[in-house]
Amino acid sequence: GQALYLDDLFSFFEVEPEIVSPPDPLPFPVPLREGFTFEDVGFRYPGAERDAVKDISFTIGPGEKVALVGENGAGKTTLVKLLTRLYDPTAGQITVNGRDLRTLDLQHYYRQLGVIFQDFARYSLSARENIGLGCVESLGDENRIRRAARLGGAAKLIEGLPNGYDTMLNRLFESGVDLSGGEWQKVALSRAFMRDASLLILDEPTAALDAYAESEVYQHFAELTQGRTTVFVTHRLSSVHMADKILVLKDGRLVEEGNHDSLMTLKAEYAGMFNLQAERYQAAVRGEGLVSNYDRSASCQLALRCIGSSPFAASG
């Protein structure tokens, strides 16, 4: 039965990467002085009939915390894939310190990135290796692995496993264990913190976490991102108040840009999304049943603490 899939394996080996380093690549500029700039960036996926993003222009300053928000399909993850050079723009350019990303050494650039995607990997390896793979060169550095686990919120979880950091995370192995979706996400988040990265990218980093775990992550957000340029994607707008800049995407275009207070004052796209989420939490607290399957003693209280600057705070 397994032999039936060998053709898939050989076909995979024959795939040639389309994103490669130029003949004379430049190193990633350290330190970041000008940050990253998107200049009229557009991108269309192969075979697609329309652009996923179009005419996008903005700057991510050194050490700046930038949040990408918008509805599903707005182009948030596409921008992340372009920033990480999993794809190159089909229009415009992305620069770092004024240099086009396409002129940089690809592997050197990748080593400057710490990334957790929505569809993160779940390796059939030990807890230690699942975290350590975030920086392969440091797989033997126990202190670094434990620090990353603490930052990602996985330390307490792993210490409670049968064999601690040596526990195999797959039931295929004898004495191996499987984790819940939220627990796997903590491990993946810890893996992202293994690297001493210049750019940290978190694509829905708390999507599978419960309210308490999410609160813990964002309480330590300043520590997690200290000295790092950070981009994070989220649908939970209660978590973006700590961002220096919020980019609001709609239908593949950048429609608003600013911090939380300025965008709420604008009373446009962002304010509408924020108020809608706030109203749903308020309705749950009032017991009107608009939010199903929520722990009202945890999720709602967390949300209400985070939205203190919203119009609902005065009336709640």
PDB file of N, CA, C and O in Angstrom, residues 116 131 144-161 165 179-194 202 205-206 208-210 212-221 223-224:
ATOM      1  N   ILE A 116       5.419  31.838  13.073  1.00  0.00           N
ATOM      2  CA  ILE A 116       4.439  30.786  13.341  1.00  0.00           C
ATOM      3  C   ILE A 116       3.240  31.061  12.452  1.00  0.00           C
ATOM      4  O   ILE A 116       2.639  32.130  12.505  1.00  0.00           O
ATOM      5  N   ILE A 131      10.409  22.009  19.869  1.00  0.00           N
ATOM      6  CA  ILE A 131      10.740  23.406  20.117  1.00  0.00           C
ATOM      7  C   ILE A 131      12.095  23.755  19.521  1.00  0.00           C
ATOM      8  O   ILE A 131      12.267  24.772  18.855  1.00  0.00           O
ATOM      9  N   ARG A 144      18.212  27.402  26.302  1.00  0.00           N
ATOM     10  CA  ARG A 144      17.510  28.156  25.258  1.00  0.00           C
ATOM     11  C   ARG A 144      16.153  27.540  24.969  1.00  0.00           C
ATOM     12  O   ARG A 144      15.162  28.245  24.765  1.00  0.00           O
ATOM     13  N   ILE A 145      16.092  26.208  24.954  1.00  0.00           N
ATOM     14  CA  ILE A 145      14.828  25.522  24.698  1.00  0.00           C
ATOM     15  C   ILE A 145      13.828  25.799  25.820  1.00  0.00           C
ATOM     16  O   ILE A 145      12.651  26.076  25.574  1.00  0.00           O
ATOM     17  N   ARG A 146      14.299  25.750  27.054  1.00  0.00           N
ATOM     18  CA  ARG A 146      13.398  25.989  28.184  1.00  0.00           C
ATOM     19  C   ARG A 146      12.933  27.450  28.221  1.00  0.00           C
ATOM     20  O   ARG A 146      11.786  27.736  28.587  1.00  0.00           O
ATOM     21  N   ARG A 147      13.808  28.366  27.838  1.00  0.00           N
ATOM     22  CA  ARG A 147      13.407  29.775  27.794  1.00  0.00           C
ATOM     23  C   ARG A 147      12.344  29.979  26.720  1.00  0.00           C
ATOM     24  O   ARG A 147      11.350  30.690  26.941  1.00  0.00           O
ATOM     25  N   ALA A 148      12.541  29.366  25.547  1.00  0.00           N
ATOM     26  CA  ALA A 148      11.556  29.484  24.470  1.00  0.00           C
ATOM     27  C   ALA A 148      10.220  28.890  24.899  1.00  0.00           C
ATOM     28  O   ALA A 148       9.153  29.446  24.598  1.00  0.00           O
ATOM     29  N   ALA A 149      10.259  27.768  25.629  1.00  0.00           N
ATOM     30  CA  ALA A 149       9.025  27.143  26.110  1.00  0.00           C
ATOM     31  C   ALA A 149       8.299  28.067  27.082  1.00  0.00           C
ATOM     32  O   ALA A 149       7.065  28.169  27.067  1.00  0.00           O
ATOM     33  N   ARG A 150       9.057  28.756  27.913  1.00  0.00           N
ATOM     34  CA  ARG A 150       8.439  29.688  28.861  1.00  0.00           C
ATOM     35  C   ARG A 150       7.795  30.858  28.136  1.00  0.00           C
ATOM     36  O   ARG A 150       6.657  31.246  28.433  1.00  0.00           O
ATOM     37  N   LEU A 151       8.505  31.417  27.145  1.00  0.00           N
ATOM     38  CA  LEU A 151       7.967  32.555  26.408  1.00  0.00           C
ATOM     39  C   LEU A 151       6.724  32.168  25.618  1.00  0.00           C
ATOM     40  O   LEU A 151       5.782  32.953  25.488  1.00  0.00           O
ATOM     41  N   GLY A 152       6.718  30.954  25.069  1.00  0.00           N
ATOM     42  CA  GLY A 152       5.584  30.505  24.276  1.00  0.00           C
ATOM     43  C   GLY A 152       4.443  29.935  25.097  1.00  0.00           C
ATOM     44  O   GLY A 152       3.404  29.560  24.545  1.00  0.00           O
ATOM     45  N   GLY A 153       4.623  29.837  26.417  1.00  0.00           N
ATOM     46  CA  GLY A 153       3.559  29.339  27.276  1.00  0.00           C
ATOM     47  C   GLY A 153       3.461  27.838  27.356  1.00  0.00           C
ATOM     48  O   GLY A 153       2.457  27.296  27.846  1.00  0.00           O
ATOM     49  N   ALA A 154       4.501  27.117  26.881  1.00  0.00           N
ATOM     50  CA  ALA A 154       4.453  25.652  26.860  1.00  0.00           C
ATOM     51  C   ALA A 154       5.207  25.004  28.016  1.00  0.00           C
ATOM     52  O   ALA A 154       5.156  23.786  28.185  1.00  0.00           O
ATOM     53  N   ALA A 155       5.924  25.782  28.827  1.00  0.00           N
ATOM     54  CA  ALA A 155       6.785  25.208  29.861  1.00  0.00           C
ATOM     55  C   ALA A 155       6.000  24.356  30.859  1.00  0.00           C
ATOM     56  O   ALA A 155       6.364  23.207  31.129  1.00  0.00           O
ATOM     57  N   LYS A 156       4.927  24.900  31.408  1.00  0.00           N
ATOM     58  CA  LYS A 156       4.139  24.166  32.405  1.00  0.00           C
ATOM     59  C   LYS A 156       3.535  22.915  31.796  1.00  0.00           C
ATOM     60  O   LYS A 156       3.505  21.848  32.435  1.00  0.00           O
ATOM     61  N   LEU A 157       3.066  23.023  30.563  1.00  0.00           N
ATOM     62  CA  LEU A 157       2.496  21.876  29.854  1.00  0.00           C
ATOM     63  C   LEU A 157       3.520  20.754  29.722  1.00  0.00           C
ATOM     64  O   LEU A 157       3.243  19.589  30.039  1.00  0.00           O
ATOM     65  N   ILE A 158       4.721  21.099  29.256  1.00  0.00           N
ATOM     66  CA  ILE A 158       5.748  20.080  28.999  1.00  0.00           C
ATOM     67  C   ILE A 158       6.253  19.463  30.294  1.00  0.00           C
ATOM     68  O   ILE A 158       6.485  18.243  30.374  1.00  0.00           O
ATOM     69  N   GLU A 159       6.411  20.277  31.315  1.00  0.00           N
ATOM     70  CA  GLU A 159       6.884  19.752  32.596  1.00  0.00           C
ATOM     71  C   GLU A 159       5.892  18.770  33.208  1.00  0.00           C
ATOM     72  O   GLU A 159       6.269  17.926  34.031  1.00  0.00           O
ATOM     73  N   GLY A 160       4.627  18.836  32.792  1.00  0.00           N
ATOM     74  CA  GLY A 160       3.618  17.915  33.294  1.00  0.00           C
ATOM     75  C   GLY A 160       3.477  16.652  32.478  1.00  0.00           C
ATOM     76  O   GLY A 160       2.691  15.758  32.834  1.00  0.00           O
ATOM     77  N   LEU A 161       4.231  16.526  31.372  1.00  0.00           N
ATOM     78  CA  LEU A 161       4.193  15.316  30.547  1.00  0.00           C
ATOM     79  C   LEU A 161       4.944  14.176  31.234  1.00  0.00           C
ATOM     80  O   LEU A 161       5.811  14.426  32.087  1.00  0.00           O
ATOM     81  N   TYR A 165      10.502  17.024  28.848  1.00  0.00           N
ATOM     82  CA  TYR A 165      10.937  17.456  27.519  1.00  0.00           C
ATOM     83  C   TYR A 165      11.320  16.291  26.615  1.00  0.00           C
ATOM     84  O   TYR A 165      11.450  16.459  25.406  1.00  0.00           O
ATOM     85  N   LEU A 179      -1.339  15.901  21.878  1.00  0.00           N
ATOM     86  CA  LEU A 179      -1.734  17.150  22.508  1.00  0.00           C
ATOM     87  C   LEU A 179      -3.009  17.689  21.872  1.00  0.00           C
ATOM     88  O   LEU A 179      -3.338  17.345  20.731  1.00  0.00           O
ATOM     89  N   SER A 180      -3.691  18.539  22.577  1.00  0.00           N
ATOM     90  CA  SER A 180      -4.857  19.219  22.012  1.00  0.00           C
ATOM     91  C   SER A 180      -4.380  20.299  21.048  1.00  0.00           C
ATOM     92  O   SER A 180      -3.188  20.627  20.986  1.00  0.00           O
ATOM     93  N   GLY A 181      -5.308  20.874  20.290  1.00  0.00           N
ATOM     94  CA  GLY A 181      -4.943  21.915  19.346  1.00  0.00           C
ATOM     95  C   GLY A 181      -4.292  23.108  20.020  1.00  0.00           C
ATOM     96  O   GLY A 181      -3.283  23.639  19.548  1.00  0.00           O
ATOM     97  N   GLY A 182      -4.859  23.545  21.152  1.00  0.00           N
ATOM     98  CA  GLY A 182      -4.283  24.670  21.871  1.00  0.00           C
ATOM     99  C   GLY A 182      -2.907  24.361  22.435  1.00  0.00           C
ATOM    100  O   GLY A 182      -2.018  25.226  22.456  1.00  0.00           O
ATOM    101  N   GLU A 183      -2.699  23.125  22.903  1.00  0.00           N
ATOM    102  CA  GLU A 183      -1.399  22.733  23.439  1.00  0.00           C
ATOM    103  C   GLU A 183      -0.340  22.682  22.337  1.00  0.00           C
ATOM    104  O   GLU A 183       0.795  23.129  22.521  1.00  0.00           O
ATOM    105  N   TRP A 184      -0.720  22.166  21.163  1.00  0.00           N
ATOM    106  CA  TRP A 184       0.205  22.162  20.028  1.00  0.00           C
ATOM    107  C   TRP A 184       0.585  23.583  19.640  1.00  0.00           C
ATOM    108  O   TRP A 184       1.719  23.869  19.256  1.00  0.00           O
ATOM    109  N   GLN A 185      -0.381  24.486  19.732  1.00  0.00           N
ATOM    110  CA  GLN A 185      -0.095  25.864  19.342  1.00  0.00           C
ATOM    111  C   GLN A 185       0.907  26.513  20.298  1.00  0.00           C
ATOM    112  O   GLN A 185       1.759  27.303  19.875  1.00  0.00           O
ATOM    113  N   LYS A 186       0.854  26.170  21.573  1.00  0.00           N
ATOM    114  CA  LYS A 186       1.846  26.665  22.520  1.00  0.00           C
ATOM    115  C   LYS A 186       3.240  26.165  22.156  1.00  0.00           C
ATOM    116  O   LYS A 186       4.224  26.902  22.237  1.00  0.00           O
ATOM    117  N   VAL A 187       3.325  24.897  21.752  1.00  0.00           N
ATOM    118  CA  VAL A 187       4.617  24.333  21.350  1.00  0.00           C
ATOM    119  C   VAL A 187       5.133  25.041  20.106  1.00  0.00           C
ATOM    120  O   VAL A 187       6.312  25.398  20.011  1.00  0.00           O
ATOM    121  N   ALA A 188       4.247  25.264  19.131  1.00  0.00           N
ATOM    122  CA  ALA A 188       4.647  25.952  17.904  1.00  0.00           C
ATOM    123  C   ALA A 188       5.071  27.388  18.189  1.00  0.00           C
ATOM    124  O   ALA A 188       6.043  27.895  17.606  1.00  0.00           O
ATOM    125  N   LEU A 189       4.361  28.062  19.085  1.00  0.00           N
ATOM    126  CA  LEU A 189       4.708  29.425  19.451  1.00  0.00           C
ATOM    127  C   LEU A 189       6.082  29.453  20.130  1.00  0.00           C
ATOM    128  O   LEU A 189       6.900  30.338  19.862  1.00  0.00           O
ATOM    129  N   SER A 190       6.336  28.468  20.959  1.00  0.00           N
ATOM    130  CA  SER A 190       7.656  28.364  21.607  1.00  0.00           C
ATOM    131  C   SER A 190       8.750  28.161  20.576  1.00  0.00           C
ATOM    132  O   SER A 190       9.853  28.714  20.702  1.00  0.00           O
ATOM    133  N   ARG A 191       8.462  27.377  19.550  1.00  0.00           N
ATOM    134  CA  ARG A 191       9.451  27.131  18.496  1.00  0.00           C
ATOM    135  C   ARG A 191       9.851  28.433  17.804  1.00  0.00           C
ATOM    136  O   ARG A 191      11.008  28.639  17.444  1.00  0.00           O
ATOM    137  N   ALA A 192       8.883  29.334  17.633  1.00  0.00           N
ATOM    138  CA  ALA A 192       9.179  30.605  16.972  1.00  0.00           C
ATOM    139  C   ALA A 192      10.131  31.457  17.805  1.00  0.00           C
ATOM    140  O   ALA A 192      10.886  32.262  17.258  1.00  0.00           O
ATOM    141  N   PHE A 193      10.102  31.270  19.128  1.00  0.00           N
ATOM    142  CA  PHE A 193      10.946  32.074  20.004  1.00  0.00           C
ATOM    143  C   PHE A 193      12.335  31.480  20.197  1.00  0.00           C
ATOM    144  O   PHE A 193      13.135  32.008  20.966  1.00  0.00           O
ATOM    145  N   MET A 194      12.633  30.372  19.519  1.00  0.00           N
ATOM    146  CA  MET A 194      13.979  29.790  19.589  1.00  0.00           C
ATOM    147  C   MET A 194      14.999  30.663  18.871  1.00  0.00           C
ATOM    148  O   MET A 194      16.176  30.689  19.230  1.00  0.00           O
ATOM    149  N   LEU A 202       3.769  36.500  13.595  1.00  0.00           N
ATOM    150  CA  LEU A 202       2.811  35.631  14.274  1.00  0.00           C
ATOM    151  C   LEU A 202       1.486  35.700  13.528  1.00  0.00           C
ATOM    152  O   LEU A 202       0.784  36.707  13.589  1.00  0.00           O
ATOM    153  N   PRO A 205      -1.502  33.775  16.280  1.00  0.00           N
ATOM    154  CA  PRO A 205      -0.736  32.999  17.247  1.00  0.00           C
ATOM    155  C   PRO A 205      -1.548  32.409  18.384  1.00  0.00           C
ATOM    156  O   PRO A 205      -1.094  31.483  19.046  1.00  0.00           O
ATOM    157  N   THR A 206      -2.752  32.921  18.635  1.00  0.00           N
ATOM    158  CA  THR A 206      -3.542  32.426  19.765  1.00  0.00           C
ATOM    159  C   THR A 206      -4.894  31.870  19.324  1.00  0.00           C
ATOM    160  O   THR A 206      -5.800  31.725  20.144  1.00  0.00           O
ATOM    161  N   ALA A 208      -6.035  28.954  18.650  1.00  0.00           N
ATOM    162  CA  ALA A 208      -6.517  27.720  19.272  1.00  0.00           C
ATOM    163  C   ALA A 208      -6.385  27.731  20.788  1.00  0.00           C
ATOM    164  O   ALA A 208      -6.610  26.713  21.435  1.00  0.00           O
ATOM    165  N   LEU A 209      -6.036  28.880  21.364  1.00  0.00           N
ATOM    166  CA  LEU A 209      -5.847  28.957  22.805  1.00  0.00           C
ATOM    167  C   LEU A 209      -7.136  29.389  23.503  1.00  0.00           C
ATOM    168  O   LEU A 209      -7.943  30.126  22.947  1.00  0.00           O
ATOM    169  N   ASP A 210      -7.302  28.916  24.744  1.00  0.00           N
ATOM    170  CA  ASP A 210      -8.440  29.376  25.517  1.00  0.00           C
ATOM    171  C   ASP A 210      -8.167  30.783  26.044  1.00  0.00           C
ATOM    172  O   ASP A 210      -7.082  31.336  25.865  1.00  0.00           O
ATOM    173  N   TYR A 212      -7.681  32.065  29.024  1.00  0.00           N
ATOM    174  CA  TYR A 212      -6.616  32.257  29.999  1.00  0.00           C
ATOM    175  C   TYR A 212      -5.249  32.176  29.336  1.00  0.00           C
ATOM    176  O   TYR A 212      -4.353  32.973  29.627  1.00  0.00           O
ATOM    177  N   ALA A 213      -5.073  31.193  28.446  1.00  0.00           N
ATOM    178  CA  ALA A 213      -3.790  31.041  27.766  1.00  0.00           C
ATOM    179  C   ALA A 213      -3.511  32.238  26.864  1.00  0.00           C
ATOM    180  O   ALA A 213      -2.384  32.730  26.785  1.00  0.00           O
ATOM    181  N   GLU A 214      -4.551  32.736  26.185  1.00  0.00           N
ATOM    182  CA  GLU A 214      -4.380  33.907  25.334  1.00  0.00           C
ATOM    183  C   GLU A 214      -3.992  35.125  26.170  1.00  0.00           C
ATOM    184  O   GLU A 214      -3.098  35.896  25.809  1.00  0.00           O
ATOM    185  N   SER A 215      -4.644  35.274  27.315  1.00  0.00           N
ATOM    186  CA  SER A 215      -4.330  36.386  28.195  1.00  0.00           C
ATOM    187  C   SER A 215      -2.876  36.329  28.643  1.00  0.00           C
ATOM    188  O   SER A 215      -2.175  37.348  28.687  1.00  0.00           O
ATOM    189  N   GLU A 216      -2.383  35.115  28.954  1.00  0.00           N
ATOM    190  CA  GLU A 216      -0.995  34.951  29.397  1.00  0.00           C
ATOM    191  C   GLU A 216      -0.021  35.362  28.303  1.00  0.00           C
ATOM    192  O   GLU A 216       0.982  36.033  28.569  1.00  0.00           O
ATOM    193  N   VAL A 217      -0.313  34.966  27.044  1.00  0.00           N
ATOM    194  CA  VAL A 217       0.561  35.319  25.933  1.00  0.00           C
ATOM    195  C   VAL A 217       0.661  36.830  25.783  1.00  0.00           C
ATOM    196  O   VAL A 217       1.754  37.400  25.679  1.00  0.00           O
ATOM    197  N   TYR A 218      -0.481  37.509  25.794  1.00  0.00           N
ATOM    198  CA  TYR A 218      -0.458  38.945  25.558  1.00  0.00           C
ATOM    199  C   TYR A 218       0.001  39.751  26.772  1.00  0.00           C
ATOM    200  O   TYR A 218       0.471  40.874  26.627  1.00  0.00           O
ATOM    201  N   GLN A 219      -0.115  39.171  27.972  1.00  0.00           N
ATOM    202  CA  GLN A 219       0.447  39.833  29.134  1.00  0.00           C
ATOM    203  C   GLN A 219       1.969  39.910  29.023  1.00  0.00           C
ATOM    204  O   GLN A 219       2.590  40.841  29.514  1.00  0.00           O
ATOM    205  N   HIS A 220       2.555  38.891  28.375  1.00  0.00           N
ATOM    206  CA  HIS A 220       4.009  38.851  28.211  1.00  0.00           C
ATOM    207  C   HIS A 220       4.439  39.343  26.835  1.00  0.00           C
ATOM    208  O   HIS A 220       5.567  39.123  26.421  1.00  0.00           O
ATOM    209  N   PHE A 221       3.524  40.012  26.126  1.00  0.00           N
ATOM    210  CA  PHE A 221       3.814  40.406  24.748  1.00  0.00           C
ATOM    211  C   PHE A 221       5.040  41.315  24.668  1.00  0.00           C
ATOM    212  O   PHE A 221       5.869  41.179  23.769  1.00  0.00           O
ATOM    213  N   GLU A 223       7.627  41.374  26.606  1.00  0.00           N
ATOM    214  CA  GLU A 223       8.834  40.565  26.776  1.00  0.00           C
ATOM    215  C   GLU A 223       9.101  39.723  25.539  1.00  0.00           C
ATOM    216  O   GLU A 223      10.239  39.590  25.092  1.00  0.00           O
ATOM    217  N   LEU A 224       8.049  39.155  24.965  1.00  0.00           N
ATOM    218  CA  LEU A 224       8.198  38.283  23.804  1.00  0.00           C
ATOM    219  C   LEU A 224       8.788  39.029  22.621  1.00  0.00           C
ATOM    220  O   LEU A 224       9.538  38.459  21.817  1.00  0.00           O
TER     221      LEU A 224
END
